[in-house]
């Protein structure tokens, strides 16, 4: 069987690689069509990759811009010109961008024997912090570009259960399965240190307009008033200095490392920390974050305000603490008074949750359950 995977963002390439391996291990011929523009780094990709066709794409430099939308649309159009030449038996399309869903649905209508799978790794505009204006044009048209296409598919895969609840009406009578984000297990050394004199927290990832800096400030201020606190920042972004300044204003310390890609180097920082911060604005519609899976992979419990899937994991498997405006002081006190035995208990649970839900083995099992009947 010929399988073609269409994906715009290198951000989710780890997921793409797992999907690629899944189909290839079944003996299928697999091709990935992907943009040559790296979203996070905002640079052109120059290296080749076996099994991948990279489409030349228009650069953009702001995450919220008309230029970005035009770039996505032109990529989708070019990508499906290649799809037409490859004539896949199974077309696995990663959404967003929503324009990919539209072009995939058009292709399916003309090629009814092609099996179409949509993998919803994000929801646009729902996950964007734009408030009530998302219910008005042009955002309604943007959403409909995706929603009208969903019913054409044979299967919908979602990266978290929360997306299925958000799109409950659109997904009626459509076969839908959750396949969580996942990471391969890595061979790295860990030497975790429990510091009883000072609380060490970590923030990992992009420092952008969807993280809740005021809430992070409140959390750190509340903990620091009870026990001296340091925030370790691995990442970068347009709001970097705002985050640093706000945390320092609480009296806490900040250690800024910038972007780190080496897993062992990240582990050295995680080993110093009690918790990883998994905090976004309340109006951001997500059930699971990529940063949380990074924390889990490295055995770091989380302080979390992400609803649905992540809240349930924290509550059901004791892998950290869910925080709200109502319980913030209570959580801060619990963190400040935490004993080493409780911390080790949380870390052991975190390791188990990673293996059970976010490892390659778990991913393959979930994908087999979702897709096995089709291939």
Tab-separated table of C-alpha atoms in Angstrom:
chain	number	residue	atom	x	y	z
A	1	UNK	CA	0.000	0.000	0.000
A	2	UNK	CA	1.241	3.502	-0.828
A	3	UNK	CA	0.958	5.866	2.158
A	4	UNK	CA	1.462	9.626	1.834
A	5	UNK	CA	1.727	11.818	4.932
A	6	UNK	CA	1.245	15.567	4.435
A	7	UNK	CA	2.572	17.856	7.160
A	8	UNK	CA	3.408	21.562	7.254
A	9	UNK	CA	5.376	21.958	10.488
A	10	UNK	CA	8.734	20.576	11.573
A	11	UNK	CA	7.469	21.324	15.098
A	12	UNK	CA	5.644	17.997	15.041
A	13	UNK	CA	8.278	16.070	13.113
A	14	UNK	CA	8.833	13.660	15.990
A	15	UNK	CA	5.192	12.594	15.627
A	16	UNK	CA	5.616	12.360	11.851
A	17	UNK	CA	8.658	10.114	12.261
A	18	UNK	CA	6.672	7.783	14.532
A	19	UNK	CA	3.807	7.623	12.020
A	20	UNK	CA	6.292	7.021	9.199
A	21	UNK	CA	7.917	4.144	11.102
A	22	UNK	CA	4.517	2.673	11.988
A	23	UNK	CA	3.482	2.341	8.347
A	24	UNK	CA	6.933	1.339	7.093
A	25	UNK	CA	7.141	-1.449	9.700
A	26	UNK	CA	3.890	-2.779	8.253
A	27	UNK	CA	5.595	-3.082	4.885
A	28	UNK	CA	3.965	-0.084	3.206
A	29	UNK	CA	5.619	2.406	0.852
A	30	UNK	CA	5.680	5.700	2.783
A	31	UNK	CA	6.337	9.276	1.633
A	32	UNK	CA	6.151	12.463	3.700
A	33	UNK	CA	5.394	15.776	1.986
A	34	UNK	CA	6.493	18.628	4.237
A	35	UNK	CA	7.278	22.354	4.144
A	36	UNK	CA	10.933	23.339	3.887
A	37	UNK	CA	10.339	26.269	6.276
A	38	UNK	CA	11.168	25.670	9.936
A	39	UNK	CA	8.423	27.263	12.006
A	40	UNK	CA	10.277	27.801	15.304
A	41	UNK	CA	13.621	28.847	13.872
A	42	UNK	CA	12.030	30.799	10.995
A	43	UNK	CA	14.677	29.545	8.556
A	44	UNK	CA	14.742	27.418	5.414
A	45	UNK	CA	15.536	23.752	5.799
A	46	UNK	CA	18.627	22.767	3.826
A	47	UNK	CA	19.198	19.098	4.659
A	48	UNK	CA	17.492	16.193	2.925
A	49	UNK	CA	15.781	13.321	4.728
A	50	UNK	CA	15.019	9.839	3.374
A	51	UNK	CA	11.346	9.389	2.534
A	52	UNK	CA	10.619	13.136	2.743
A	53	UNK	CA	9.770	15.563	-0.052
A	54	UNK	CA	10.290	19.154	1.079
A	55	UNK	CA	8.120	21.779	-0.600
A	56	UNK	CA	9.605	25.238	-1.081
A	57	UNK	CA	7.488	27.554	1.072
A	58	UNK	CA	7.138	31.287	1.547
A	59	UNK	CA	8.941	32.466	4.738
A	60	UNK	CA	7.090	34.306	7.509
A	61	UNK	CA	8.435	35.883	10.655
A	62	UNK	CA	5.368	36.552	12.817
A	63	UNK	CA	3.199	33.758	14.209
A	64	UNK	CA	0.025	35.815	13.753
A	65	UNK	CA	0.156	37.345	10.287
A	66	UNK	CA	-1.470	37.314	6.869
A	67	UNK	CA	1.907	36.309	5.400
A	68	UNK	CA	1.831	33.122	7.460
A	69	UNK	CA	-1.664	32.210	6.247
A	70	UNK	CA	-0.647	32.830	2.634
A	71	UNK	CA	2.446	30.673	3.142
A	72	UNK	CA	0.314	27.825	4.504
A	73	UNK	CA	-2.208	28.064	1.668
A	74	UNK	CA	0.474	28.026	-1.022
A	75	UNK	CA	2.185	25.078	0.672
A	76	UNK	CA	-1.095	23.151	0.784
A	77	UNK	CA	-1.728	23.792	-2.898
A	78	UNK	CA	1.780	22.677	-3.911
A	79	UNK	CA	1.679	19.682	-1.579
A	80	UNK	CA	-1.494	18.331	-3.157
A	81	UNK	CA	-0.077	18.745	-6.628
A	82	UNK	CA	2.559	16.243	-5.452
A	83	UNK	CA	-0.111	14.054	-3.822
A	84	UNK	CA	-1.863	13.894	-7.198
A	85	UNK	CA	1.305	12.553	-8.806
A	86	UNK	CA	1.936	9.971	-6.050
A	87	UNK	CA	-1.681	8.693	-6.035
A	88	UNK	CA	-1.683	7.252	-2.505
A	89	UNK	CA	-3.877	4.438	-1.256
A	90	UNK	CA	-3.862	6.101	2.175
A	91	UNK	CA	-3.564	9.857	2.680
A	92	UNK	CA	-2.610	10.881	6.226
A	93	UNK	CA	-3.018	14.655	6.605
A	94	UNK	CA	-1.813	16.650	9.605
A	95	UNK	CA	-4.085	19.579	10.518
A	96	UNK	CA	-3.513	22.529	10.969
A	97	UNK	CA	-3.057	24.419	8.782
A	98	UNK	CA	-6.754	24.324	7.955
A	99	UNK	CA	-5.996	24.813	4.273
A	100	UNK	CA	-4.481	21.308	4.246
A	101	UNK	CA	-7.832	19.905	5.399
A	102	UNK	CA	-9.603	21.733	2.573
A	103	UNK	CA	-7.227	20.460	-0.122
A	104	UNK	CA	-7.292	16.930	1.327
A	105	UNK	CA	-11.097	16.873	1.225
A	106	UNK	CA	-11.075	18.063	-2.390
A	107	UNK	CA	-8.636	15.288	-3.268
A	108	UNK	CA	-10.767	12.676	-1.490
A	109	UNK	CA	-13.892	13.748	-3.396
A	110	UNK	CA	-12.096	13.152	-6.685
A	111	UNK	CA	-10.379	9.945	-5.487
A	112	UNK	CA	-13.002	8.051	-3.494
A	113	UNK	CA	-10.888	4.907	-3.167
A	114	UNK	CA	-8.152	6.790	-1.318
A	115	UNK	CA	-8.398	6.376	2.436
A	116	UNK	CA	-8.261	9.801	4.126
A	117	UNK	CA	-7.105	10.248	7.721
A	118	UNK	CA	-6.958	13.621	9.430
A	119	UNK	CA	-4.643	13.983	12.428
A	120	UNK	CA	-5.727	17.020	14.472
A	121	UNK	CA	-2.625	18.152	16.313
A	122	UNK	CA	-4.024	21.617	17.067
A	123	UNK	CA	-7.254	23.568	16.646
A	124	UNK	CA	-7.282	26.876	14.801
A	125	UNK	CA	-8.582	29.366	15.777
A	126	UNK	CA	-9.696	27.756	19.068
A	127	UNK	CA	-6.212	27.442	20.596
A	128	UNK	CA	-5.293	31.047	19.813
A	129	UNK	CA	-5.689	33.636	22.598
A	130	UNK	CA	-7.949	35.934	20.559
A	131	UNK	CA	-11.029	35.788	22.766
A	132	UNK	CA	-14.564	36.303	21.450
A	133	UNK	CA	-13.467	37.597	18.061
A	134	UNK	CA	-12.865	33.972	17.056
A	135	UNK	CA	-16.654	33.758	16.634
A	136	UNK	CA	-16.636	36.411	13.908
A	137	UNK	CA	-15.294	36.631	10.339
A	138	UNK	CA	-12.673	35.947	9.117
A	139	UNK	CA	-12.053	33.407	11.906
A	140	UNK	CA	-15.398	31.665	11.325
A	141	UNK	CA	-14.486	31.051	7.673
A	142	UNK	CA	-11.064	29.826	8.738
A	143	UNK	CA	-12.664	27.324	11.138
A	144	UNK	CA	-15.179	26.177	8.516
A	145	UNK	CA	-12.306	25.405	6.140
A	146	UNK	CA	-11.466	22.602	8.587
A	147	UNK	CA	-14.919	21.660	9.863
A	148	UNK	CA	-16.496	21.146	6.434
A	149	UNK	CA	-13.613	18.885	5.481
A	150	UNK	CA	-13.808	16.565	8.491
A	151	UNK	CA	-16.930	14.729	7.337
A	152	UNK	CA	-15.165	13.693	4.118
A	153	UNK	CA	-12.572	11.648	6.028
A	154	UNK	CA	-12.551	7.949	6.848
A	155	UNK	CA	-10.937	8.483	10.263
A	156	UNK	CA	-10.095	11.378	12.567
A	157	UNK	CA	-7.122	11.085	14.923
A	158	UNK	CA	-6.799	13.683	17.695
A	159	UNK	CA	-3.732	14.356	19.814
A	160	UNK	CA	-5.865	14.599	22.973
A	161	UNK	CA	-9.375	13.765	24.157
A	162	UNK	CA	-10.121	17.446	24.755
A	163	UNK	CA	-10.232	18.200	21.031
A	164	UNK	CA	-12.992	15.635	20.602
A	165	UNK	CA	-15.127	17.385	23.201
A	166	UNK	CA	-14.517	20.781	21.580
A	167	UNK	CA	-15.523	19.429	18.149
A	168	UNK	CA	-18.280	17.134	19.422
A	169	UNK	CA	-20.876	18.376	16.926
A	170	UNK	CA	-18.501	18.299	13.961
A	171	UNK	CA	-17.297	14.781	14.789
A	172	UNK	CA	-20.724	13.170	15.119
A	173	UNK	CA	-20.890	9.876	13.205
A	174	UNK	CA	-17.172	10.089	12.297
A	175	UNK	CA	-14.794	7.397	13.521
A	176	UNK	CA	-12.502	9.279	15.907
A	177	UNK	CA	-9.594	8.032	18.042
A	178	UNK	CA	-7.088	9.731	20.355
A	179	UNK	CA	-3.402	9.109	19.742
A	180	UNK	CA	-1.318	11.108	22.204
A	181	UNK	CA	1.858	12.940	21.347
A	182	UNK	CA	4.827	10.696	22.054
A	183	UNK	CA	8.594	10.617	22.296
A	184	UNK	CA	11.113	7.858	21.911
A	185	UNK	CA	12.745	6.718	25.122
A	186	UNK	CA	16.281	8.046	25.381
A	187	UNK	CA	19.427	6.726	26.998
A	188	UNK	CA	20.480	9.538	29.309
A	189	UNK	CA	21.930	9.633	32.800
A	190	UNK	CA	19.923	11.106	35.658
A	191	UNK	CA	21.232	12.424	38.948
A	192	UNK	CA	18.228	14.173	40.548
A	193	UNK	CA	18.914	16.307	43.591
A	194	UNK	CA	16.266	17.224	46.156
A	195	UNK	CA	17.118	20.667	47.511
A	196	UNK	CA	15.413	21.183	50.858
A	197	UNK	CA	16.672	24.753	51.306
A	198	UNK	CA	15.437	26.231	48.013
A	199	UNK	CA	12.678	25.432	45.505
A	200	UNK	CA	13.830	25.032	41.917
A	201	UNK	CA	11.272	25.270	39.113
A	202	UNK	CA	11.749	24.906	35.364
A	203	UNK	CA	10.065	26.590	32.439
A	204	UNK	CA	10.682	24.806	29.142
A	205	UNK	CA	9.723	25.910	25.655
A	206	UNK	CA	8.664	28.893	23.627
A	207	UNK	CA	8.013	32.055	25.651
A	208	UNK	CA	5.153	33.459	23.601
A	209	UNK	CA	1.724	35.069	23.795
A	210	UNK	CA	-0.118	31.955	25.000
A	211	UNK	CA	1.787	31.339	28.229
A	212	UNK	CA	0.312	32.990	31.309
A	213	UNK	CA	3.151	35.126	32.653
A	214	UNK	CA	1.008	36.852	35.343
A	215	UNK	CA	-0.013	33.440	36.698
A	216	UNK	CA	3.577	32.176	36.643
A	217	UNK	CA	4.538	35.312	38.569
A	218	UNK	CA	1.817	34.663	41.175
A	219	UNK	CA	2.879	31.047	41.596
A	220	UNK	CA	6.543	31.905	42.055
A	221	UNK	CA	5.786	34.865	44.337
A	222	UNK	CA	3.627	32.670	46.573
A	223	UNK	CA	6.277	29.940	46.816
A	224	UNK	CA	9.162	32.385	47.247
A	225	UNK	CA	7.423	34.019	50.226
A	226	UNK	CA	7.587	30.634	51.958
A	227	UNK	CA	10.928	29.341	50.635
A	228	UNK	CA	13.557	30.901	48.384
A	229	UNK	CA	12.860	30.003	44.752
A	230	UNK	CA	14.775	29.850	41.479
A	231	UNK	CA	13.231	29.577	38.016
A	232	UNK	CA	15.346	27.812	35.374
A	233	UNK	CA	14.329	28.813	31.831
A	234	UNK	CA	15.132	26.574	28.862
A	235	UNK	CA	13.811	28.222	25.708
A	236	UNK	CA	13.312	31.601	24.129
A	237	UNK	CA	10.668	33.799	22.556
A	238	UNK	CA	9.287	37.277	22.143
A	239	UNK	CA	8.164	37.440	25.807
A	240	UNK	CA	11.449	36.202	27.277
A	241	UNK	CA	12.455	39.440	28.961
A	242	UNK	CA	8.950	40.044	30.303
A	243	UNK	CA	8.992	36.641	31.993
A	244	UNK	CA	12.462	37.184	33.441
A	245	UNK	CA	11.640	40.674	34.742
A	246	UNK	CA	8.334	39.599	36.288
A	247	UNK	CA	9.898	36.645	38.102
A	248	UNK	CA	12.807	38.743	39.382
A	249	UNK	CA	10.295	41.335	40.674
A	250	UNK	CA	8.969	38.674	43.079
A	251	UNK	CA	12.385	38.363	44.735
A	252	UNK	CA	13.044	34.960	43.154
A	253	UNK	CA	16.147	34.136	41.129
A	254	UNK	CA	16.244	33.336	37.415
A	255	UNK	CA	18.700	31.135	35.523
A	256	UNK	CA	18.282	31.611	31.762
A	257	UNK	CA	19.860	29.012	29.444
A	258	UNK	CA	18.254	29.800	26.100
A	259	UNK	CA	17.421	27.009	23.679
A	260	UNK	CA	18.968	23.636	24.514
A	261	UNK	CA	18.498	20.668	22.195
A	262	UNK	CA	20.947	18.214	23.750
A	263	UNK	CA	18.871	15.874	25.932
A	264	UNK	CA	21.644	15.214	28.448
A	265	UNK	CA	22.210	18.941	28.941
A	266	UNK	CA	18.477	19.435	29.527
A	267	UNK	CA	18.504	16.538	31.984
A	268	UNK	CA	21.237	18.225	34.048
A	269	UNK	CA	18.931	21.213	34.522
A	270	UNK	CA	15.835	19.094	35.161
A	271	UNK	CA	17.792	17.166	37.818
A	272	UNK	CA	18.076	20.391	39.829
A	273	UNK	CA	14.346	21.089	39.693
A	274	UNK	CA	11.390	20.049	41.810
A	275	UNK	CA	8.738	20.771	39.150
A	276	UNK	CA	8.244	21.884	35.568
A	277	UNK	CA	5.792	24.713	34.885
A	278	UNK	CA	2.981	23.791	32.479
A	279	UNK	CA	1.048	27.059	32.545
A	280	UNK	CA	-0.937	28.675	29.732
A	281	UNK	CA	-3.632	31.332	29.522
A	282	UNK	CA	-7.067	30.030	30.513
A	283	UNK	CA	-8.593	30.877	27.129
A	284	UNK	CA	-6.114	28.693	25.233
A	285	UNK	CA	-7.934	25.562	24.132
A	286	UNK	CA	-5.457	22.734	24.747
A	287	UNK	CA	-5.617	19.426	26.568
A	288	UNK	CA	-1.951	18.495	26.337
A	289	UNK	CA	1.278	20.400	25.735
A	290	UNK	CA	4.499	19.298	24.077
A	291	UNK	CA	6.474	20.722	26.990
A	292	UNK	CA	4.624	18.491	29.473
A	293	UNK	CA	5.710	15.384	27.564
A	294	UNK	CA	9.290	16.659	27.637
A	295	UNK	CA	8.985	16.977	31.407
A	296	UNK	CA	7.540	13.463	31.663
A	297	UNK	CA	10.277	12.009	29.456
A	298	UNK	CA	12.875	13.418	31.855
A	299	UNK	CA	11.002	12.354	35.009
A	300	UNK	CA	9.991	15.843	36.142
A	301	UNK	CA	6.587	16.311	37.851
A	302	UNK	CA	4.572	19.359	36.799
A	303	UNK	CA	2.711	22.346	38.180
A	304	UNK	CA	-0.194	22.449	35.767
A	305	UNK	CA	-3.201	24.541	34.765
A	306	UNK	CA	-3.928	22.808	31.433
A	307	UNK	CA	-7.440	21.415	31.591
A	308	UNK	CA	-8.982	18.124	30.456
A	309	UNK	CA	-6.385	15.461	29.570
A	310	UNK	CA	-3.471	16.891	31.577
A	311	UNK	CA	-5.569	17.792	34.610
A	312	UNK	CA	-6.923	14.259	34.632
A	313	UNK	CA	-3.461	12.720	34.359
A	314	UNK	CA	-2.170	14.832	37.258
A	315	UNK	CA	-5.155	13.922	39.438
A	316	UNK	CA	-5.406	10.249	38.499
A	317	UNK	CA	-1.713	9.347	38.528
A	318	UNK	CA	-0.172	11.823	41.030
A	319	UNK	CA	2.427	13.338	38.703
A	320	UNK	CA	2.381	16.865	40.072
A	321	UNK	CA	-0.106	19.502	41.149
A	322	UNK	CA	-3.011	21.175	39.378
A	323	UNK	CA	-3.173	24.845	40.219
A	324	UNK	CA	-6.054	27.330	40.059
A	325	UNK	CA	-6.671	30.835	41.361
A	326	UNK	CA	-8.591	29.268	44.241
A	327	UNK	CA	-5.947	26.809	45.430
A	328	UNK	CA	-2.766	28.718	44.538
A	329	UNK	CA	-1.732	29.481	48.113
A	330	UNK	CA	-2.489	25.939	49.232
A	331	UNK	CA	-0.356	24.477	46.422
A	332	UNK	CA	2.468	26.937	47.138
A	333	UNK	CA	2.521	25.846	50.778
A	334	UNK	CA	2.507	22.184	49.832
A	335	UNK	CA	5.457	22.718	47.496
A	336	UNK	CA	7.429	24.717	50.067
A	337	UNK	CA	6.884	22.049	52.750
A	338	UNK	CA	7.393	19.049	50.464
A	339	UNK	CA	9.501	16.163	51.757
A	340	UNK	CA	11.954	14.254	49.616
A	341	UNK	CA	9.889	11.063	49.888
A	342	UNK	CA	6.819	12.781	48.381
A	343	UNK	CA	8.933	14.228	45.557
A	344	UNK	CA	10.396	10.814	44.720
A	345	UNK	CA	6.864	9.364	44.728
A	346	UNK	CA	5.769	11.998	42.179
A	347	UNK	CA	8.865	11.391	40.034
A	348	UNK	CA	8.336	7.631	39.953
A	349	UNK	CA	4.714	8.161	38.924
A	350	UNK	CA	5.839	10.564	36.192
A	351	UNK	CA	8.187	7.965	34.750
A	352	UNK	CA	5.377	5.410	34.657
A	353	UNK	CA	2.934	7.831	32.993
A	354	UNK	CA	5.483	8.565	30.264
A	355	UNK	CA	5.894	4.849	29.507
A	356	UNK	CA	2.168	4.073	29.688
A	357	UNK	CA	0.885	7.030	27.652
A	358	UNK	CA	3.666	8.827	25.768
A	359	UNK	CA	6.329	6.289	24.797
A	360	UNK	CA	6.834	4.903	21.294
A	361	UNK	CA	5.324	1.592	22.389
A	362	UNK	CA	2.191	3.314	23.676
A	363	UNK	CA	1.996	5.389	20.487
A	364	UNK	CA	2.208	2.319	18.266
A	365	UNK	CA	-0.499	0.558	20.274
A	366	UNK	CA	-2.816	3.573	20.014
A	367	UNK	CA	-2.197	3.989	16.285
A	368	UNK	CA	-2.752	0.293	15.697
A	369	UNK	CA	-6.059	0.514	17.518
A	370	UNK	CA	-7.060	3.540	15.427
A	371	UNK	CA	-5.762	2.516	12.003
A	372	UNK	CA	-5.159	-1.225	12.101
A	373	UNK	CA	-8.510	-2.047	10.488
A	374	UNK	CA	-7.587	0.135	7.477
A	375	UNK	CA	-4.134	-1.350	6.782
